[in-house]
Amino acid sequence: MSSNTALQGGGPVTRRNPVSRLWNDKQTRSVIVQIIATVLIFAFFFYMVQNAIANLERLGKDFDFAFLSAPASYDINQHLIEYDSRSSHARAMTVGIINTLLIAVSGIFLATILGFVLGVLRLSKNWLTNKLAHVYIEYVRNVPLLLHILLVHGLLVHSLPKPKQASSVGDVAFLTNRGFFMPKPDPEPLFWIVGVLFVIGLIFTFLFRRYARKVQDATGKIYPVFRIGVIAVVVIPSVAFILLGMPVNWEIPELKGFNYRGGMVIRPEFIALWLALSFYTAAFIGEIVRAGITAVSHGQTEASLALGLPRKRTLNLVVIPQALRVIVPPLASQYLNLTKNSSLAIAIGYMDITATIGGISLNQTGREMECMLIVMALYLTFSLLISTFMNWYNSRIKLVER
Amino acid sequence: MNEEATQERVTHTLGDIAIKIREMHKWYGQFHVLKDINLDVQNGERIVVCGPSGSGKSTMIRCINRLEEHQRGDIIVDGVELTNDLKNIEAVRREVGMVFQHFNLFPHLTVMENCTLAPIWVRKMPKAEAEETAMKYLERVKIPEQAHKYPGQLSGGQQQRVAIARSLCMNPKIMLFDEPTSALDPEMIKEVLDVMIELAREGMTMICVTHEMGFAKTVANRVIFMDEGQIIEQNEPEEFFNNPQNERTQLFLSQILQH
């Protein structure tokens, strides 16, 4: 400080020693700090790798990924691709990846819908809905996720009937403690017409939206785009499906021995993990949505209403575009949380990445170093993919204000 | 006050009834905000509402486009009675423009988009036409060159002028001003008042809640004094300022005109 006062004092500038001058220069100081930090980081990683190599040597282990092609010799209850116990560890890992992706995508989907509903209910002026949403959010987000997963799983396994006493839905779908058995569609040749109509409907809706915007710019006419889209995508294919005489054979699950065979099955582990993850994350998303909508000042709504815009358009054109800006970044981190939290699947035996390559494969081969690196790399990849997508979406909706 | 205020008075040409308020009451919970309000506003009439803060001035004009609900009595605007009927409310809001103390421009839209939003989505106007109209009004409030900026880039006075232009783009029959200059720096008040005076000259029906007494003297046909939720006194500006009848009006005027 004394050198500063000397400068400010307007007296003769005292010549300080060059080291002190360098250190007090804003730019040089920042360079020096960065160099020191880089050196420290490299030193740390060098030490860690050296340490790992030394430890592996001491244990007589090498670092090798060849085990991935050896037979895994364990079963996986839910596999969307072909798999049996003679398949390789790499194959088991792939099954795990698919299961993790499945739970992450379906979880994000349900959590987003539930979360937005909760957020809106939380803002409701109706005392009852508001309080119910509040109690739900406070309960769910203050109890550990693992307990939710165990609770839902326990409820499903213990309260649902055994296959012999399955509660059936119209004798085609069956609810049991071994899972939810559903008929599996087996499309007949004519079914492709319905499929084509559906795809045409999607393309039409997309193009029609652009066309509608052009027409509105030119003439002011406003088309009910959403309703027309629903007709094109849902109603027309459905009508075609009925007119064609429902060209689908259903493979209906049948009780054989102690369990159902055939059809499709959703296993209780999946349902439990899916519901618990979604309900849990939805509570957080609900709060984020509420915060986002509250962040848009009431004056905005008033100004829009005062201009004669109906409530729905006020929401769509004024409130939501401003709320999304606040909602999307924290929403992205909730998606990341959900994906990473799905590793708790191991508690109820849902075979995701952690349970396959990071669990049984690791235990059987003793390759903890390699397996853990693979698991970390996989989660890192998923997380980076999600955040890249969310960043892209965020930059698309980000509001320019100046 | 500004020099404009001392210029010649705006001439009056009055028409039919634009707004009719009869025995209107409003409560916030237990609190009786508006008590037995009766008011007729004729087409082309320019009314200034003043009074101490908390007297219900803003609440009263916000009832006219139903940003606030009244609990008793009738409000008829441009021949449409305000009830819970959403279509009626929207119909009234289309014809009644409002300018807020804090501008309430949409920060995510440019000045031009702010002005064209309602004409496009409510009046179903082609975009080009809406932009043309917007440009016309932006020129009138003297900021056409700011059309493609965002509200955050403008000064307070400019923002308020955009807000006025935004309302005018809907071609309203009545304009409500809710303390339009209270949030402005002193040097910006004049530019906004000038626009309002200009609007008054063109015969717009206006109700202004304001403390700008110079503006009231220049523009108003009638000045209304409110206190504790009631209309205490109303008169032509000259009479109102020179010869206030009620004690509370006298007290208020002496406080506000002291300096």
mmCIF file of N, CA and C in Angstrom, chain A residues 216-222 297-311 313 317-319 321-322 325 399-402, chain B residues 62 65 67 90 93-94 96-98 100 104-108 114 117-118 120-122 124-128 150-153 166-167 170:
data_model
loop_
_atom_site.group_PDB
_atom_site.id
_atom_site.type_symbol
_atom_site.label_atom_id
_atom_site.label_comp_id
_atom_site.label_asym_id
_atom_site.label_seq_id
_atom_site.Cartn_x
_atom_site.Cartn_y
_atom_site.Cartn_z
ATOM 1 N N GLN A 216 -49.571 -15.725 -42.205
ATOM 2 C CA GLN A 216 -49.895 -14.715 -41.197
ATOM 3 C C GLN A 216 -49.153 -13.413 -41.466
ATOM 4 N N ASP A 217 -47.880 -13.531 -41.830
ATOM 5 C CA ASP A 217 -47.115 -12.323 -42.140
ATOM 6 C C ASP A 217 -47.749 -11.568 -43.302
ATOM 7 N N ALA A 218 -48.242 -12.329 -44.301
ATOM 8 C CA ALA A 218 -48.734 -11.684 -45.508
ATOM 9 C C ALA A 218 -50.157 -11.167 -45.361
ATOM 10 N N THR A 219 -51.032 -11.966 -44.748
ATOM 11 C CA THR A 219 -52.444 -11.576 -44.715
ATOM 12 C C THR A 219 -52.967 -11.339 -43.314
ATOM 13 N N GLY A 220 -52.249 -11.805 -42.306
ATOM 14 C CA GLY A 220 -52.728 -11.639 -40.945
ATOM 15 C C GLY A 220 -53.587 -12.786 -40.462
ATOM 16 N N LYS A 221 -53.925 -13.692 -41.370
ATOM 17 C CA LYS A 221 -54.775 -14.823 -40.983
ATOM 18 C C LYS A 221 -54.009 -15.756 -40.059
ATOM 19 N N ILE A 222 -54.668 -16.208 -38.989
ATOM 20 C CA ILE A 222 -54.020 -17.104 -38.028
ATOM 21 C C ILE A 222 -54.653 -18.489 -38.116
ATOM 22 N N SER A 297 -41.891 -10.506 -14.496
ATOM 23 C CA SER A 297 -42.663 -9.624 -13.630
ATOM 24 C C SER A 297 -44.124 -9.594 -14.063
ATOM 25 N N HIS A 298 -44.997 -9.365 -13.082
ATOM 26 C CA HIS A 298 -46.422 -9.368 -13.363
ATOM 27 C C HIS A 298 -46.788 -8.249 -14.328
ATOM 28 N N GLY A 299 -45.987 -7.191 -14.326
ATOM 29 C CA GLY A 299 -46.219 -6.084 -15.253
ATOM 30 C C GLY A 299 -46.241 -6.537 -16.705
ATOM 31 N N GLN A 300 -45.443 -7.562 -17.020
ATOM 32 C CA GLN A 300 -45.415 -8.083 -18.382
ATOM 33 C C GLN A 300 -46.773 -8.662 -18.765
ATOM 34 N N THR A 301 -47.328 -9.466 -17.855
ATOM 35 C CA THR A 301 -48.636 -10.047 -18.106
ATOM 36 C C THR A 301 -49.678 -8.943 -18.238
ATOM 37 N N GLU A 302 -49.614 -7.970 -17.329
ATOM 38 C CA GLU A 302 -50.597 -6.887 -17.364
ATOM 39 C C GLU A 302 -50.518 -6.107 -18.670
ATOM 40 N N ALA A 303 -49.286 -5.806 -19.103
ATOM 41 C CA ALA A 303 -49.140 -5.035 -20.333
ATOM 42 C C ALA A 303 -49.720 -5.806 -21.509
ATOM 43 N N SER A 304 -49.469 -7.101 -21.523
ATOM 44 C CA SER A 304 -49.962 -7.922 -22.624
ATOM 45 C C SER A 304 -51.490 -8.005 -22.597
ATOM 46 N N LEU A 305 -52.052 -8.234 -21.409
ATOM 47 C CA LEU A 305 -53.512 -8.301 -21.299
ATOM 48 C C LEU A 305 -54.134 -6.964 -21.673
ATOM 49 N N ALA A 306 -53.499 -5.876 -21.232
ATOM 50 C CA ALA A 306 -54.048 -4.551 -21.511
ATOM 51 C C ALA A 306 -54.071 -4.263 -23.009
ATOM 52 N N LEU A 307 -53.192 -4.925 -23.763
ATOM 53 C CA LEU A 307 -53.200 -4.725 -25.210
ATOM 54 C C LEU A 307 -54.302 -5.543 -25.874
ATOM 55 N N GLY A 308 -54.988 -6.373 -25.080
ATOM 56 C CA GLY A 308 -56.083 -7.145 -25.633
ATOM 57 C C GLY A 308 -55.690 -8.560 -26.010
ATOM 58 N N LEU A 309 -54.439 -8.948 -25.715
ATOM 59 C CA LEU A 309 -54.037 -10.326 -26.008
ATOM 60 C C LEU A 309 -54.721 -11.267 -25.016
ATOM 61 N N PRO A 310 -55.308 -12.357 -25.511
ATOM 62 C CA PRO A 310 -55.936 -13.314 -24.600
ATOM 63 C C PRO A 310 -54.882 -13.974 -23.720
ATOM 64 N N ARG A 311 -55.356 -14.584 -22.632
ATOM 65 C CA ARG A 311 -54.453 -15.162 -21.644
ATOM 66 C C ARG A 311 -53.486 -16.180 -22.253
ATOM 67 N N ARG A 313 -52.378 -16.484 -25.348
ATOM 68 C CA ARG A 313 -51.335 -15.853 -26.172
ATOM 69 C C ARG A 313 -50.357 -15.078 -25.292
ATOM 70 N N LEU A 317 -46.614 -15.877 -25.916
ATOM 71 C CA LEU A 317 -45.815 -14.871 -26.613
ATOM 72 C C LEU A 317 -44.998 -14.010 -25.661
ATOM 73 N N VAL A 318 -45.463 -13.860 -24.425
ATOM 74 C CA VAL A 318 -44.784 -12.923 -23.528
ATOM 75 C C VAL A 318 -44.138 -13.631 -22.335
ATOM 76 N N VAL A 319 -44.894 -14.470 -21.634
ATOM 77 C CA VAL A 319 -44.374 -15.019 -20.380
ATOM 78 C C VAL A 319 -43.396 -16.163 -20.631
ATOM 79 N N PRO A 321 -41.567 -17.227 -23.288
ATOM 80 C CA PRO A 321 -40.232 -16.942 -23.852
ATOM 81 C C PRO A 321 -39.286 -16.330 -22.827
ATOM 82 N N GLN A 322 -39.833 -15.530 -21.910
ATOM 83 C CA GLN A 322 -38.960 -14.927 -20.904
ATOM 84 C C GLN A 322 -38.645 -15.893 -19.782
ATOM 85 N N ARG A 325 -35.805 -18.677 -20.557
ATOM 86 C CA ARG A 325 -34.426 -18.205 -20.403
ATOM 87 C C ARG A 325 -33.910 -18.519 -18.994
ATOM 88 N N LEU A 399 -32.507 -14.942 -24.910
ATOM 89 C CA LEU A 399 -33.123 -13.706 -25.353
ATOM 90 C C LEU A 399 -32.073 -12.632 -25.507
ATOM 91 N N VAL A 400 -32.149 -11.985 -26.626
ATOM 92 C CA VAL A 400 -31.308 -10.815 -26.785
ATOM 93 C C VAL A 400 -32.093 -9.667 -26.175
ATOM 94 N N GLU A 401 -31.454 -8.926 -25.342
ATOM 95 C CA GLU A 401 -32.174 -7.793 -24.766
ATOM 96 C C GLU A 401 -31.489 -6.476 -25.061
ATOM 97 N N ARG A 402 -30.297 -6.566 -25.555
ATOM 98 C CA ARG A 402 -29.649 -5.335 -25.974
ATOM 99 C C ARG A 402 -28.804 -5.580 -27.196
ATOM 100 N N ARG B 62 -57.325 1.152 -13.282
ATOM 101 C CA ARG B 62 -57.068 -0.250 -13.637
ATOM 102 C C ARG B 62 -58.354 -1.076 -13.654
ATOM 103 N N ASN B 65 -59.990 -1.192 -17.439
ATOM 104 C CA ASN B 65 -59.714 -2.295 -18.376
ATOM 105 C C ASN B 65 -59.597 -3.625 -17.641
ATOM 106 N N LEU B 67 -57.888 -4.767 -15.193
ATOM 107 C CA LEU B 67 -56.702 -5.372 -14.609
ATOM 108 C C LEU B 67 -56.997 -5.591 -13.127
ATOM 109 N N GLU B 90 -61.882 -8.852 -23.160
ATOM 110 C CA GLU B 90 -60.935 -8.706 -24.261
ATOM 111 C C GLU B 90 -61.373 -7.615 -25.234
ATOM 112 N N ARG B 93 -60.499 -4.341 -23.723
ATOM 113 C CA ARG B 93 -59.054 -4.098 -23.711
ATOM 114 C C ARG B 93 -58.523 -3.756 -25.098
ATOM 115 N N ARG B 94 -59.190 -4.292 -26.137
ATOM 116 C CA ARG B 94 -58.755 -3.955 -27.498
ATOM 117 C C ARG B 94 -58.930 -2.465 -27.785
ATOM 118 N N VAL B 96 -59.115 -0.036 -25.369
ATOM 119 C CA VAL B 96 -58.576 0.825 -24.317
ATOM 120 C C VAL B 96 -57.078 0.598 -24.199
ATOM 121 N N GLY B 97 -56.292 1.616 -24.489
ATOM 122 C CA GLY B 97 -54.847 1.486 -24.354
ATOM 123 C C GLY B 97 -54.421 1.861 -22.954
ATOM 124 N N MET B 98 -53.301 1.289 -22.511
ATOM 125 C CA MET B 98 -52.848 1.664 -21.175
ATOM 126 C C MET B 98 -51.335 1.854 -21.167
ATOM 127 N N PHE B 100 -48.126 2.349 -18.490
ATOM 128 C CA PHE B 100 -47.829 2.058 -17.095
ATOM 129 C C PHE B 100 -46.683 2.928 -16.575
ATOM 130 N N ASN B 104 -43.307 -1.356 -18.745
ATOM 131 C CA ASN B 104 -43.661 -2.745 -19.049
ATOM 132 C C ASN B 104 -43.533 -3.088 -20.521
ATOM 133 N N LEU B 105 -42.466 -2.625 -21.135
ATOM 134 C CA LEU B 105 -42.196 -3.084 -22.506
ATOM 135 C C LEU B 105 -41.720 -4.528 -22.431
ATOM 136 N N PHE B 106 -41.905 -5.271 -23.521
ATOM 137 C CA PHE B 106 -41.467 -6.663 -23.524
ATOM 138 C C PHE B 106 -39.976 -6.702 -23.845
ATOM 139 N N PRO B 107 -39.138 -7.080 -22.885
ATOM 140 C CA PRO B 107 -37.697 -6.939 -23.074
ATOM 141 C C PRO B 107 -37.132 -7.882 -24.136
ATOM 142 N N HIS B 108 -37.875 -8.964 -24.438
ATOM 143 C CA HIS B 108 -37.339 -9.944 -25.392
ATOM 144 C C HIS B 108 -37.706 -9.608 -26.828
ATOM 145 N N ASN B 114 -42.472 -5.015 -30.264
ATOM 146 C CA ASN B 114 -43.356 -4.598 -29.184
ATOM 147 C C ASN B 114 -44.610 -3.948 -29.744
ATOM 148 N N LEU B 117 -46.842 -6.638 -32.003
ATOM 149 C CA LEU B 117 -47.334 -7.883 -31.394
ATOM 150 C C LEU B 117 -48.859 -7.944 -31.336
ATOM 151 N N ALA B 118 -49.453 -6.933 -30.710
ATOM 152 C CA ALA B 118 -50.910 -6.965 -30.548
ATOM 153 C C ALA B 118 -51.652 -6.789 -31.879
ATOM 154 N N ILE B 120 -50.785 -7.763 -34.764
ATOM 155 C CA ILE B 120 -50.683 -9.018 -35.516
ATOM 156 C C ILE B 120 -51.544 -10.110 -34.886
ATOM 157 N N TRP B 121 -51.459 -10.253 -33.560
ATOM 158 C CA TRP B 121 -52.131 -11.384 -32.915
ATOM 159 C C TRP B 121 -53.558 -11.082 -32.504
ATOM 160 N N VAL B 122 -53.895 -9.807 -32.330
ATOM 161 C CA VAL B 122 -55.259 -9.485 -31.911
ATOM 162 C C VAL B 122 -56.079 -8.949 -33.080
ATOM 163 N N LYS B 124 -55.188 -9.296 -36.153
ATOM 164 C CA LYS B 124 -54.895 -10.165 -37.298
ATOM 165 C C LYS B 124 -54.463 -9.353 -38.518
ATOM 166 N N MET B 125 -53.544 -8.462 -38.271
ATOM 167 C CA MET B 125 -53.064 -7.553 -39.312
ATOM 168 C C MET B 125 -51.863 -8.185 -40.016
ATOM 169 N N PRO B 126 -51.741 -8.043 -41.336
ATOM 170 C CA PRO B 126 -50.526 -8.520 -42.004
ATOM 171 C C PRO B 126 -49.297 -7.823 -41.426
ATOM 172 N N LYS B 127 -48.180 -8.540 -41.422
ATOM 173 C CA LYS B 127 -46.983 -8.031 -40.754
ATOM 174 C C LYS B 127 -46.545 -6.682 -41.340
ATOM 175 N N ALA B 128 -46.537 -6.602 -42.677
ATOM 176 C CA ALA B 128 -46.059 -5.381 -43.326
ATOM 177 C C ALA B 128 -46.910 -4.185 -42.910
ATOM 178 N N TYR B 150 -33.588 -2.990 -28.816
ATOM 179 C CA TYR B 150 -34.353 -3.613 -27.741
ATOM 180 C C TYR B 150 -34.627 -2.566 -26.660
ATOM 181 N N PRO B 151 -35.750 -2.719 -25.934
ATOM 182 C CA PRO B 151 -36.101 -1.723 -24.922
ATOM 183 C C PRO B 151 -34.961 -1.425 -23.954
ATOM 184 N N GLY B 152 -34.183 -2.466 -23.595
ATOM 185 C CA GLY B 152 -33.082 -2.264 -22.663
ATOM 186 C C GLY B 152 -32.022 -1.291 -23.141
ATOM 187 N N GLN B 153 -32.035 -1.005 -24.443
ATOM 188 C CA GLN B 153 -31.017 -0.088 -24.974
ATOM 189 C C GLN B 153 -31.485 1.362 -24.950
ATOM 190 N N ARG B 166 -46.824 1.803 -28.634
ATOM 191 C CA ARG B 166 -47.323 0.431 -28.638
ATOM 192 C C ARG B 166 -48.837 0.394 -28.408
ATOM 193 N N SER B 167 -49.299 1.225 -27.469
ATOM 194 C CA SER B 167 -50.740 1.285 -27.225
ATOM 195 C C SER B 167 -51.480 1.861 -28.423
ATOM 196 N N MET B 170 -52.754 -0.141 -31.520
ATOM 197 C CA MET B 170 -54.021 -0.868 -31.508
ATOM 198 C C MET B 170 -55.180 0.061 -31.864
#
